[in-house]
């Protein structure tokens, strides 16, 4: 049974909608560190933040604070650039997830093209691995990309579930589930840890878990933060954990 990692980027999105100059001394809300604390208390296994090059939501100060004050692992999503690698080496998160980045996109639209960029990505992975940071590659569920992630020395692949989440017919969804099943099995055979995320929500997560083997962590953000608007973050997290586990939440996390 996979564990849940919570992506809290959209707590920062809401903050930035009002407090773009929050470094000015105002107390901006909602607080990203508070969100991380609530999520930790609710029982998530890790916190994910994406430090985008355009800093549209998460800021360096958020990453610094979370890495200092949260005891569960921090998974830092970032573009595989020299500048971001330097930042990661300063923050020393437990895990870095390399993602493609395009300033125009609303959210990460596809997996990282690893297969055609092996030499450059291998260098980035080596630098991070030397600093004892586990590296994950966010890839499409494609055997060629799984092989490439293994070649660059990543220890983890995160399978991009966006196409599955956006499929509008049962046939298209089943095709995606089969593709993810093959990619996950292949990654596992190569000794890679298998994570998944993007577009997973309360209505599609069970089917994904049931069909795709070897899942370690599901990284989910938007749907949990959206649900939190109505029921609070603690409950939104617990509801997702209950779905993932398909059993009652353990009482000692409350
Ligand atoms: N994993 C990765 C690599 C992502 O880029 C994102 C989106 O920022 C997620 C997981 C979470 O996606 P969502 O917000 O759709 O749950």
Short mmCIF file of C-alpha atoms and ligand atoms in Angstrom, two decimals:
data_model
loop_
_atom_site.label_atom_id
_atom_site.label_comp_id
_atom_site.label_asym_id
_atom_site.label_seq_id
_atom_site.Cartn_x
_atom_site.Cartn_y
_atom_site.Cartn_z
CA UNK A 1 0.00 0.00 0.00
CA UNK A 2 1.52 3.34 -1.01
CA UNK A 3 2.07 6.24 1.35
CA UNK A 4 0.94 9.82 0.82
CA UNK A 5 3.16 12.80 0.09
CA UNK A 6 1.39 16.15 0.18
CA UNK A 7 2.26 18.87 -2.31
CA UNK A 8 1.58 22.23 -0.64
CA UNK A 9 2.39 24.53 -3.58
CA UNK A 10 -1.18 25.76 -3.76
CA UNK A 11 -1.15 27.03 -0.21
CA UNK A 12 1.59 29.34 -1.47
CA UNK A 13 -0.43 30.09 -4.63
CA UNK A 14 -3.19 31.47 -2.43
CA UNK A 15 -0.73 33.50 -0.37
CA UNK A 16 0.95 34.96 -3.45
CA UNK A 17 -2.45 36.01 -4.82
CA UNK A 18 -2.56 38.64 -2.09
CA UNK A 19 0.90 38.97 -0.55
CA UNK A 20 3.36 39.19 -3.39
CA UNK A 21 5.60 41.41 -1.27
CA UNK A 22 5.25 39.35 1.89
CA UNK A 23 8.91 39.76 2.70
CA UNK A 24 7.94 43.31 3.78
CA UNK A 25 7.15 42.20 7.31
CA UNK A 26 3.42 41.57 6.95
CA UNK A 27 2.19 38.25 8.30
CA UNK A 28 1.02 36.63 5.08
CA UNK A 29 -1.70 34.02 4.95
CA UNK A 30 -2.23 31.21 4.49
CA UNK A 31 1.00 30.09 6.12
CA UNK A 32 2.88 27.46 4.17
CA UNK A 33 4.81 26.24 7.20
CA UNK A 34 1.56 25.90 9.13
CA UNK A 35 0.17 23.80 6.28
CA UNK A 36 3.24 21.57 6.45
CA UNK A 37 2.85 21.20 10.21
CA UNK A 38 -0.86 20.31 9.96
CA UNK A 39 -0.11 17.78 7.22
CA UNK A 40 2.68 16.22 9.28
CA UNK A 41 0.35 15.94 12.25
CA UNK A 42 -2.36 14.41 10.05
CA UNK A 43 0.10 11.69 9.09
CA UNK A 44 1.46 12.43 5.62
CA UNK A 45 4.75 10.70 4.90
CA UNK A 46 6.43 13.64 3.17
CA UNK A 47 5.95 17.22 2.06
CA UNK A 48 6.54 18.25 -1.54
CA UNK A 49 7.18 21.76 -2.78
CA UNK A 50 8.07 22.89 -6.27
CA UNK A 51 10.50 25.80 -6.28
CA UNK A 52 9.76 27.11 -9.75
CA UNK A 53 12.20 29.32 -11.59
CA UNK A 54 9.55 32.06 -11.80
CA UNK A 55 8.82 31.70 -8.02
CA UNK A 56 5.10 31.88 -8.74
CA UNK A 57 4.18 30.11 -5.50
CA UNK A 58 6.84 28.54 -3.28
CA UNK A 59 9.74 30.85 -2.33
CA UNK A 60 13.22 30.03 -1.07
CA UNK A 61 12.20 31.11 2.44
CA UNK A 62 9.44 28.46 2.44
CA UNK A 63 11.87 25.72 1.52
CA UNK A 64 14.33 26.87 4.17
CA UNK A 65 11.68 26.94 6.88
CA UNK A 66 10.14 23.59 5.95
CA UNK A 67 13.49 21.84 5.78
CA UNK A 68 14.34 23.22 9.22
CA UNK A 69 11.06 22.72 11.04
CA UNK A 70 9.44 19.59 9.65
CA UNK A 71 10.63 16.17 10.71
CA UNK A 72 9.13 14.20 7.83
CA UNK A 73 11.09 14.14 4.55
CA UNK A 74 10.98 17.12 2.20
CA UNK A 75 10.73 16.36 -1.50
CA UNK A 76 11.90 19.36 -3.51
CA UNK A 77 10.65 19.48 -7.08
CA UNK A 78 12.87 21.49 -9.38
CA UNK A 79 14.12 21.97 -12.89
CA UNK A 80 17.44 20.25 -13.59
CA UNK A 81 19.40 23.48 -13.96
CA UNK A 82 22.75 24.51 -12.48
CA UNK A 83 21.10 27.30 -10.44
CA UNK A 84 18.48 24.98 -8.97
CA UNK A 85 21.08 22.31 -8.23
CA UNK A 86 23.04 24.89 -6.21
CA UNK A 87 19.85 25.76 -4.31
CA UNK A 88 19.13 22.09 -3.58
CA UNK A 89 22.66 21.60 -2.26
CA UNK A 90 22.04 24.51 0.13
CA UNK A 91 18.63 23.28 1.31
CA UNK A 92 19.64 19.58 1.47
CA UNK A 93 16.12 18.11 1.20
CA UNK A 94 15.85 14.34 1.64
CA UNK A 95 14.71 14.04 -1.94
CA UNK A 96 14.81 16.06 -5.15
CA UNK A 97 12.37 15.36 -7.94
CA UNK A 98 13.62 16.57 -11.31
CA UNK A 99 10.77 17.96 -13.38
CA UNK A 100 10.51 19.70 -16.73
CA UNK A 101 9.64 23.35 -16.46
CA UNK A 102 8.14 25.83 -18.82
CA UNK A 103 7.27 29.33 -17.67
CA UNK A 104 4.05 29.46 -19.70
CA UNK A 105 2.54 26.28 -18.29
CA UNK A 106 -0.16 26.41 -15.59
CA UNK A 107 1.23 23.21 -14.07
CA UNK A 108 3.82 20.57 -15.00
CA UNK A 109 2.45 19.29 -18.28
CA UNK A 110 4.51 16.23 -19.12
CA UNK A 111 7.31 14.05 -17.86
CA UNK A 112 10.98 14.94 -18.03
CA UNK A 113 12.61 13.98 -21.34
CA UNK A 114 15.42 11.96 -19.77
CA UNK A 115 16.32 9.66 -22.67
CA UNK A 116 17.62 12.44 -24.90
CA UNK A 117 19.48 14.30 -22.14
CA UNK A 118 21.41 11.54 -20.36
CA UNK A 119 24.86 13.14 -19.98
CA UNK A 120 23.62 16.48 -18.59
CA UNK A 121 21.11 14.89 -16.21
CA UNK A 122 23.66 12.36 -15.00
CA UNK A 123 25.88 15.22 -13.85
CA UNK A 124 23.01 16.82 -11.93
CA UNK A 125 22.12 13.50 -10.30
CA UNK A 126 25.75 12.85 -9.33
CA UNK A 127 26.04 16.23 -7.59
CA UNK A 128 22.84 15.66 -5.62
CA UNK A 129 23.62 12.04 -4.80
CA UNK A 130 27.05 13.00 -3.52
CA UNK A 131 25.25 15.28 -1.04
CA UNK A 132 23.14 12.25 0.03
CA UNK A 133 20.00 13.61 -1.61
CA UNK A 134 17.81 10.93 -3.14
CA UNK A 135 16.95 11.82 -6.73
CA UNK A 136 13.67 11.12 -8.44
CA UNK A 137 12.88 11.67 -12.12
CA UNK A 138 9.34 12.72 -12.97
CA UNK A 139 8.69 10.82 -16.19
CA UNK A 140 5.93 9.65 -18.44
CA UNK A 141 5.04 5.98 -18.01
CA UNK A 142 7.32 4.99 -20.85
CA UNK A 143 9.80 2.10 -20.70
CA UNK A 144 12.41 4.13 -22.56
CA UNK A 145 12.20 6.90 -19.95
CA UNK A 146 12.35 4.37 -17.11
CA UNK A 147 15.55 2.92 -18.58
CA UNK A 148 16.95 6.42 -19.01
CA UNK A 149 16.14 7.36 -15.40
CA UNK A 150 18.07 4.29 -14.30
CA UNK A 151 21.00 5.25 -16.54
CA UNK A 152 21.32 8.75 -15.06
CA UNK A 153 21.51 7.21 -11.59
CA UNK A 154 18.11 8.26 -10.22
CA UNK A 155 16.97 6.05 -7.34
CA UNK A 156 13.30 6.88 -7.82
CA UNK A 157 10.92 7.45 -10.71
CA UNK A 158 7.72 9.40 -10.28
CA UNK A 159 5.25 8.36 -12.94
CA UNK A 160 3.25 11.26 -14.37
CA UNK A 161 -0.41 10.36 -13.88
CA UNK A 162 -1.82 13.37 -15.77
CA UNK A 163 -2.92 11.46 -18.86
CA UNK A 164 -4.65 8.86 -16.68
CA UNK A 165 -6.35 11.60 -14.65
CA UNK A 166 -7.52 13.44 -17.75
CA UNK A 167 -8.74 10.38 -19.68
CA UNK A 168 -12.40 10.84 -20.56
CA UNK A 169 -13.26 7.28 -21.62
CA UNK A 170 -12.91 3.95 -19.83
CA UNK A 171 -10.87 2.64 -22.76
CA UNK A 172 -8.38 5.51 -22.56
CA UNK A 173 -8.13 5.17 -18.79
CA UNK A 174 -7.54 1.42 -18.97
CA UNK A 175 -4.89 1.92 -21.62
CA UNK A 176 -3.09 4.34 -19.31
CA UNK A 177 -3.40 2.01 -16.32
CA UNK A 178 -1.86 -0.80 -18.36
CA UNK A 179 0.98 1.50 -19.49
CA UNK A 180 1.62 2.56 -15.90
CA UNK A 181 1.53 -1.05 -14.75
CA UNK A 182 4.24 -1.99 -17.26
CA UNK A 183 6.38 1.04 -16.43
CA UNK A 184 6.10 0.43 -12.68
CA UNK A 185 6.99 -3.26 -13.06
CA UNK A 186 10.00 -2.41 -15.21
CA UNK A 187 11.21 0.29 -12.81
CA UNK A 188 10.88 -2.12 -9.91
CA UNK A 189 12.88 -4.77 -11.78
CA UNK A 190 15.65 -2.21 -12.25
CA UNK A 191 15.66 -1.53 -8.51
CA UNK A 192 14.01 1.89 -8.79
CA UNK A 193 11.49 3.07 -6.26
CA UNK A 194 8.17 3.92 -7.89
CA UNK A 195 6.22 7.04 -6.99
CA UNK A 196 3.34 8.58 -8.91
CA UNK A 197 1.49 11.84 -9.06
CA UNK A 198 -0.24 14.64 -10.87
CA UNK A 199 -3.99 14.98 -11.15
CA UNK A 200 -4.73 12.20 -8.68
CA UNK A 201 -7.85 12.94 -6.64
CA UNK A 202 -10.40 11.36 -4.32
CA UNK A 203 -12.28 9.87 -7.27
CA UNK A 204 -9.44 8.26 -9.23
CA UNK A 205 -6.80 7.27 -6.70
CA UNK A 206 -8.22 3.86 -5.72
CA UNK A 207 -8.41 2.57 -9.25
CA UNK A 208 -4.83 3.65 -9.87
CA UNK A 209 -3.55 1.89 -6.76
CA UNK A 210 -5.44 -1.27 -7.58
CA UNK A 211 -4.02 -1.50 -11.08
CA UNK A 212 -0.44 -0.29 -10.72
CA UNK A 213 2.04 -2.43 -8.75
CA UNK A 214 5.01 -1.48 -6.57
CA UNK A 215 3.82 2.02 -5.68
CA UNK A 216 5.81 3.61 -2.88
CA UNK A 217 4.54 7.21 -2.58
CA UNK A 218 1.65 9.08 -4.18
CA UNK A 219 2.38 12.80 -4.38
CA UNK A 220 -0.92 14.66 -4.39
CA UNK A 221 -1.56 18.38 -4.11
CA UNK A 222 -4.37 20.18 -5.86
CA UNK A 223 -7.28 17.95 -4.92
CA UNK A 224 -6.33 17.80 -1.23
CA UNK A 225 -5.78 21.55 -0.96
CA UNK A 226 -9.10 22.12 -2.76
CA UNK A 227 -10.93 19.80 -0.39
CA UNK A 228 -9.24 21.54 2.53
CA UNK A 229 -11.06 24.77 1.66
CA UNK A 230 -14.26 23.07 2.80
CA UNK A 231 -13.23 20.59 5.48
CA UNK A 232 -9.83 21.83 6.66
CA UNK A 233 -6.42 20.45 5.75
CA UNK A 234 -6.21 17.88 8.52
CA UNK A 235 -9.46 16.22 7.49
CA UNK A 236 -8.72 16.49 3.77
CA UNK A 237 -5.43 14.64 4.34
CA UNK A 238 -7.07 12.01 6.53
CA UNK A 239 -9.77 11.35 3.94
CA UNK A 240 -7.15 10.79 1.26
CA UNK A 241 -5.09 8.54 3.53
CA UNK A 242 -8.20 6.52 4.33
CA UNK A 243 -8.89 6.07 0.63
CA UNK A 244 -5.32 5.05 -0.09
CA UNK A 245 -5.26 2.59 2.77
CA UNK A 246 -8.91 1.62 2.35
CA UNK A 247 -9.12 1.21 6.07
CA UNK A 248 -9.86 3.48 8.99
CA UNK A 249 -7.06 5.95 9.81
CA UNK A 250 -4.87 4.92 12.70
CA UNK A 251 -6.12 6.66 15.85
CA UNK A 252 -2.68 7.67 17.14
CA UNK A 253 -2.09 10.18 14.33
CA UNK A 254 -4.86 12.44 15.64
N1 LIG B 1 4.13 15.36 -8.73
C1 LIG B 1 4.74 16.28 -9.51
C2 LIG B 1 6.10 15.98 -10.02
C3 LIG B 1 4.11 17.52 -9.80
O1 LIG B 1 4.74 18.42 -10.57
C4 LIG B 1 2.85 17.77 -9.25
C5 LIG B 1 2.16 19.06 -9.53
O2 LIG B 1 2.87 20.13 -9.04
C6 LIG B 1 2.27 16.79 -8.43
C7 LIG B 1 2.92 15.58 -8.20
C8 LIG B 1 0.95 16.99 -7.77
O3 LIG B 1 -0.04 17.17 -8.74
P1 LIG B 1 -1.48 17.63 -8.29
O4 LIG B 1 -1.36 18.99 -7.69
O5 LIG B 1 -2.25 17.61 -9.57
O6 LIG B 1 -1.97 16.62 -7.29
#
